[in-house]
Amino acid sequence: MPSRPLRKSASSARGAASFVAESLRTGRKLSSKGRFLVRADSAYYNQSAVATALAQGADMSVTVRMNSSIKKAIAGIGEDMWETIQYPQALYDEDTERWISKAEVAEIDYTAFSSKKKSARIPGRLIVRRIPELNLKKAAGQDPLFTAYRYHGVFSTVPKEVLNTVDMDKTHRQHAVIEAVNAELKDSALAHMPSGKFSANSAWLHAAVIAYNLSRAAGILAAGRFTRAKIRTLRKELILVPARIASSARKIKLHLPQNWPRAQPWQRLFTSVKAPPQTT
């Protein structure tokens, strides 16, 4: 039976195990059926957090850090083991700052926390996704294995007969959608939280989310490349328009730049929001 995902994340490993336990207790109050899957970022890649999830009858899917043990395991993956994966919705890769719609994935058996005593070791699967390395400066001087590709690893305790390599990767990567939204918010209004007071920051957060939703809607209405453009691009090319406002015959007119390359998408946006009056 497919696992039921319970997605959590944290910025540090402090209290990770107790947070996992509390999340699972809360999840079971909402639904007692099926087996939960705790999906987490690398802050949760520690023995106590994973062991807690397993002890409570859940599986774990957690991003791993690229330490020497992980790199050694990746080196053991044969070139013929990689398979192409198509994402139905593009994923935002923060390392390369671009949207990924296709990658290669493979997996290998892996025992996590092997440096600890035998009873603390946890067997599972290492799911690895790789995309071409575009940052040649960062790749310079590295192990040859990591000069051509950028690798992202996930340790999972879900049996392969429940979720195969591709499905396991897709299941774990679903959290990247909200991470892309968080990155967009941090690149806009959330970069300037105005106050040390909770209430002021709460109001600012609400305004930031409203602005994000309106900007994203504007990009979709403008269509073309703006459908998936970043908020920074939408602000620069659709919202902060170098136009001149004039008044004539008691009507306000907006004079846009001549030969403006973004005139058509802007016109699509304007027409969608304020369509011409219908004749009767």
PDB file of C-alpha atoms in Angstrom, residues 112-256:
ATOM      1  CA  ALA A 112      22.838   4.950   7.032  1.00  0.00           C
ATOM      2  CA  PHE A 113      24.873   5.931  10.086  1.00  0.00           C
ATOM      3  CA  SER A 114      27.357   3.098   9.523  1.00  0.00           C
ATOM      4  CA  SER A 115      29.908   4.898  11.703  1.00  0.00           C
ATOM      5  CA  LYS A 116      27.729   4.255  14.762  1.00  0.00           C
ATOM      6  CA  LYS A 117      27.375   0.998  16.658  1.00  0.00           C
ATOM      7  CA  LYS A 118      25.712  -1.869  14.806  1.00  0.00           C
ATOM      8  CA  SER A 119      22.357  -1.558  16.562  1.00  0.00           C
ATOM      9  CA  ALA A 120      22.079   2.105  15.500  1.00  0.00           C
ATOM     10  CA  ARG A 121      22.676   1.485  11.791  1.00  0.00           C
ATOM     11  CA  ILE A 122      19.630   1.756   9.535  1.00  0.00           C
ATOM     12  CA  PRO A 123      19.449  -0.072   6.180  1.00  0.00           C
ATOM     13  CA  GLY A 124      17.590   1.511   3.321  1.00  0.00           C
ATOM     14  CA  ARG A 125      17.926   2.930  -0.180  1.00  0.00           C
ATOM     15  CA  LEU A 126      19.925   5.848  -1.522  1.00  0.00           C
ATOM     16  CA  ILE A 127      17.928   7.522  -4.292  1.00  0.00           C
ATOM     17  CA  VAL A 128      20.157   9.801  -6.369  1.00  0.00           C
ATOM     18  CA  ARG A 129      19.115  12.439  -8.885  1.00  0.00           C
ATOM     19  CA  ARG A 130      21.669  14.048 -11.166  1.00  0.00           C
ATOM     20  CA  ILE A 131      21.556  17.032 -13.497  1.00  0.00           C
ATOM     21  CA  PRO A 132      24.363  18.519 -15.626  1.00  0.00           C
ATOM     22  CA  GLU A 133      26.765  20.746 -13.687  1.00  0.00           C
ATOM     23  CA  LEU A 134      26.582  24.224 -15.217  1.00  0.00           C
ATOM     24  CA  ASN A 135      28.804  26.021 -12.726  1.00  0.00           C
ATOM     25  CA  LEU A 136      32.235  25.161 -14.133  1.00  0.00           C
ATOM     26  CA  LYS A 137      34.039  27.251 -11.507  1.00  0.00           C
ATOM     27  CA  LYS A 138      32.434  25.269  -8.708  1.00  0.00           C
ATOM     28  CA  ALA A 139      33.224  21.994 -10.443  1.00  0.00           C
ATOM     29  CA  ALA A 140      36.881  22.853 -10.924  1.00  0.00           C
ATOM     30  CA  GLY A 141      39.201  20.902  -8.652  1.00  0.00           C
ATOM     31  CA  GLN A 142      36.528  18.460  -7.502  1.00  0.00           C
ATOM     32  CA  ASP A 143      36.420  14.702  -7.769  1.00  0.00           C
ATOM     33  CA  PRO A 144      35.981  13.907 -11.510  1.00  0.00           C
ATOM     34  CA  LEU A 145      32.684  12.203 -10.654  1.00  0.00           C
ATOM     35  CA  PHE A 146      31.212  15.556  -9.637  1.00  0.00           C
ATOM     36  CA  THR A 147      32.542  17.756 -12.434  1.00  0.00           C
ATOM     37  CA  ALA A 148      30.009  16.730 -15.080  1.00  0.00           C
ATOM     38  CA  TYR A 149      26.900  16.367 -12.898  1.00  0.00           C
ATOM     39  CA  ARG A 150      25.335  17.807  -9.780  1.00  0.00           C
ATOM     40  CA  TYR A 151      24.034  15.072  -7.483  1.00  0.00           C
ATOM     41  CA  HIS A 152      21.177  15.161  -4.970  1.00  0.00           C
ATOM     42  CA  GLY A 153      20.719  12.177  -2.643  1.00  0.00           C
ATOM     43  CA  VAL A 154      17.735  10.954  -0.647  1.00  0.00           C
ATOM     44  CA  PHE A 155      17.837   8.215   1.965  1.00  0.00           C
ATOM     45  CA  SER A 156      14.590   6.239   2.068  1.00  0.00           C
ATOM     46  CA  THR A 157      13.280   3.332   4.108  1.00  0.00           C
ATOM     47  CA  VAL A 158      10.310   2.760   1.780  1.00  0.00           C
ATOM     48  CA  PRO A 159      10.504  -0.723   0.198  1.00  0.00           C
ATOM     49  CA  LYS A 160      11.156  -0.745  -3.530  1.00  0.00           C
ATOM     50  CA  GLU A 161       8.031  -2.827  -4.168  1.00  0.00           C
ATOM     51  CA  VAL A 162       5.982   0.049  -2.710  1.00  0.00           C
ATOM     52  CA  LEU A 163       7.671   2.885  -4.613  1.00  0.00           C
ATOM     53  CA  ASN A 164      10.218   2.240  -7.363  1.00  0.00           C
ATOM     54  CA  THR A 165      13.178   4.535  -8.006  1.00  0.00           C
ATOM     55  CA  VAL A 166      11.340   7.048 -10.188  1.00  0.00           C
ATOM     56  CA  ASP A 167       8.208   7.162  -8.032  1.00  0.00           C
ATOM     57  CA  MET A 168      10.265   7.508  -4.863  1.00  0.00           C
ATOM     58  CA  ASP A 169      12.146  10.467  -6.310  1.00  0.00           C
ATOM     59  CA  LYS A 170       8.928  12.126  -7.467  1.00  0.00           C
ATOM     60  CA  THR A 171       7.297  11.561  -4.095  1.00  0.00           C
ATOM     61  CA  HIS A 172      10.174  13.087  -2.187  1.00  0.00           C
ATOM     62  CA  ARG A 173      10.643  16.023  -4.577  1.00  0.00           C
ATOM     63  CA  GLN A 174       7.054  17.202  -4.253  1.00  0.00           C
ATOM     64  CA  HIS A 175       8.206  19.481  -1.435  1.00  0.00           C
ATOM     65  CA  ALA A 176      10.307  21.467  -3.932  1.00  0.00           C
ATOM     66  CA  VAL A 177       7.189  23.303  -5.141  1.00  0.00           C
ATOM     67  CA  ILE A 178       6.662  25.066  -1.827  1.00  0.00           C
ATOM     68  CA  GLU A 179      10.400  25.659  -1.515  1.00  0.00           C
ATOM     69  CA  ALA A 180      10.297  27.539  -4.817  1.00  0.00           C
ATOM     70  CA  VAL A 181       7.491  29.708  -3.433  1.00  0.00           C
ATOM     71  CA  ASN A 182       9.522  30.384  -0.286  1.00  0.00           C
ATOM     72  CA  ALA A 183      12.519  31.374  -2.418  1.00  0.00           C
ATOM     73  CA  GLU A 184      10.344  33.752  -4.424  1.00  0.00           C
ATOM     74  CA  LEU A 185       8.931  35.375  -1.288  1.00  0.00           C
ATOM     75  CA  LYS A 186      12.405  35.807   0.183  1.00  0.00           C
ATOM     76  CA  ASP A 187      13.483  37.436  -3.073  1.00  0.00           C
ATOM     77  CA  SER A 188      10.669  39.964  -2.784  1.00  0.00           C
ATOM     78  CA  ALA A 189       8.748  41.348   0.180  1.00  0.00           C
ATOM     79  CA  LEU A 190      10.045  38.937   2.817  1.00  0.00           C
ATOM     80  CA  ALA A 191      13.555  40.247   2.250  1.00  0.00           C
ATOM     81  CA  HIS A 192      12.502  43.395   4.121  1.00  0.00           C
ATOM     82  CA  MET A 193      10.545  42.416   7.192  1.00  0.00           C
ATOM     83  CA  PRO A 194       9.739  45.798   8.705  1.00  0.00           C
ATOM     84  CA  SER A 195       9.628  45.239  12.443  1.00  0.00           C
ATOM     85  CA  GLY A 196      10.754  43.206  15.410  1.00  0.00           C
ATOM     86  CA  LYS A 197       7.120  42.992  16.492  1.00  0.00           C
ATOM     87  CA  PHE A 198       5.263  39.791  15.684  1.00  0.00           C
ATOM     88  CA  SER A 199       1.997  41.523  14.733  1.00  0.00           C
ATOM     89  CA  ALA A 200       3.711  43.839  12.255  1.00  0.00           C
ATOM     90  CA  ASN A 201       5.585  40.965  10.638  1.00  0.00           C
ATOM     91  CA  SER A 202       2.353  38.960  10.467  1.00  0.00           C
ATOM     92  CA  ALA A 203       0.617  41.778   8.586  1.00  0.00           C
ATOM     93  CA  TRP A 204       3.625  42.142   6.283  1.00  0.00           C
ATOM     94  CA  LEU A 205       3.587  38.402   5.562  1.00  0.00           C
ATOM     95  CA  HIS A 206      -0.086  38.554   4.575  1.00  0.00           C
ATOM     96  CA  ALA A 207       0.642  41.480   2.240  1.00  0.00           C
ATOM     97  CA  ALA A 208       3.624  39.648   0.754  1.00  0.00           C
ATOM     98  CA  VAL A 209       1.569  36.537   0.014  1.00  0.00           C
ATOM     99  CA  ILE A 210      -1.202  38.614  -1.592  1.00  0.00           C
ATOM    100  CA  ALA A 211       1.384  40.405  -3.743  1.00  0.00           C
ATOM    101  CA  TYR A 212       2.908  37.066  -4.732  1.00  0.00           C
ATOM    102  CA  ASN A 213      -0.446  35.588  -5.748  1.00  0.00           C
ATOM    103  CA  LEU A 214      -1.393  38.686  -7.771  1.00  0.00           C
ATOM    104  CA  SER A 215       2.007  38.736  -9.487  1.00  0.00           C
ATOM    105  CA  ARG A 216       1.797  35.041 -10.325  1.00  0.00           C
ATOM    106  CA  ALA A 217      -1.733  35.524 -11.704  1.00  0.00           C
ATOM    107  CA  ALA A 218      -0.476  38.443 -13.811  1.00  0.00           C
ATOM    108  CA  GLY A 219       2.260  36.270 -15.288  1.00  0.00           C
ATOM    109  CA  ILE A 220      -0.220  33.550 -16.216  1.00  0.00           C
ATOM    110  CA  LEU A 221      -2.539  36.076 -17.874  1.00  0.00           C
ATOM    111  CA  ALA A 222       0.360  37.646 -19.773  1.00  0.00           C
ATOM    112  CA  ALA A 223       1.186  34.105 -21.014  1.00  0.00           C
ATOM    113  CA  GLY A 224       4.271  33.124 -22.979  1.00  0.00           C
ATOM    114  CA  ARG A 225       7.506  33.069 -21.027  1.00  0.00           C
ATOM    115  CA  PHE A 226       5.873  34.992 -18.179  1.00  0.00           C
ATOM    116  CA  THR A 227       3.804  31.942 -17.200  1.00  0.00           C
ATOM    117  CA  ARG A 228       6.740  30.536 -15.248  1.00  0.00           C
ATOM    118  CA  ALA A 229       8.861  33.632 -14.873  1.00  0.00           C
ATOM    119  CA  LYS A 230      10.250  34.577 -11.472  1.00  0.00           C
ATOM    120  CA  ILE A 231       8.560  37.293  -9.451  1.00  0.00           C
ATOM    121  CA  ARG A 232      11.631  39.488  -9.949  1.00  0.00           C
ATOM    122  CA  THR A 233      11.139  39.260 -13.723  1.00  0.00           C
ATOM    123  CA  LEU A 234       7.415  39.978 -13.457  1.00  0.00           C
ATOM    124  CA  ARG A 235       8.098  43.081 -11.368  1.00  0.00           C
ATOM    125  CA  LYS A 236      10.780  44.337 -13.717  1.00  0.00           C
ATOM    126  CA  GLU A 237       9.093  43.648 -17.051  1.00  0.00           C
ATOM    127  CA  LEU A 238       5.347  43.768 -16.401  1.00  0.00           C
ATOM    128  CA  ILE A 239       4.670  45.769 -13.237  1.00  0.00           C
ATOM    129  CA  LEU A 240       7.354  48.476 -13.143  1.00  0.00           C
ATOM    130  CA  VAL A 241       6.401  49.768 -16.578  1.00  0.00           C
ATOM    131  CA  PRO A 242       8.094  53.020 -17.771  1.00  0.00           C
ATOM    132  CA  ALA A 243       4.770  54.552 -18.803  1.00  0.00           C
ATOM    133  CA  ARG A 244       3.407  58.112 -18.787  1.00  0.00           C
ATOM    134  CA  ILE A 245      -0.009  58.964 -17.360  1.00  0.00           C
ATOM    135  CA  ALA A 246      -1.918  61.712 -19.134  1.00  0.00           C
ATOM    136  CA  SER A 247      -5.405  63.199 -18.901  1.00  0.00           C
ATOM    137  CA  SER A 248      -7.453  64.046 -21.968  1.00  0.00           C
ATOM    138  CA  ALA A 249     -11.182  64.718 -22.350  1.00  0.00           C
ATOM    139  CA  ARG A 250     -11.703  63.851 -18.680  1.00  0.00           C
ATOM    140  CA  LYS A 251     -10.170  60.446 -19.264  1.00  0.00           C
ATOM    141  CA  ILE A 252      -6.914  59.088 -17.914  1.00  0.00           C
ATOM    142  CA  LYS A 253      -4.661  57.599 -20.550  1.00  0.00           C
ATOM    143  CA  LEU A 254      -1.571  55.473 -20.103  1.00  0.00           C
ATOM    144  CA  HIS A 255       1.114  56.031 -22.738  1.00  0.00           C
ATOM    145  CA  LEU A 256       3.384  53.016 -23.004  1.00  0.00           C
TER     146      LEU A 256
END
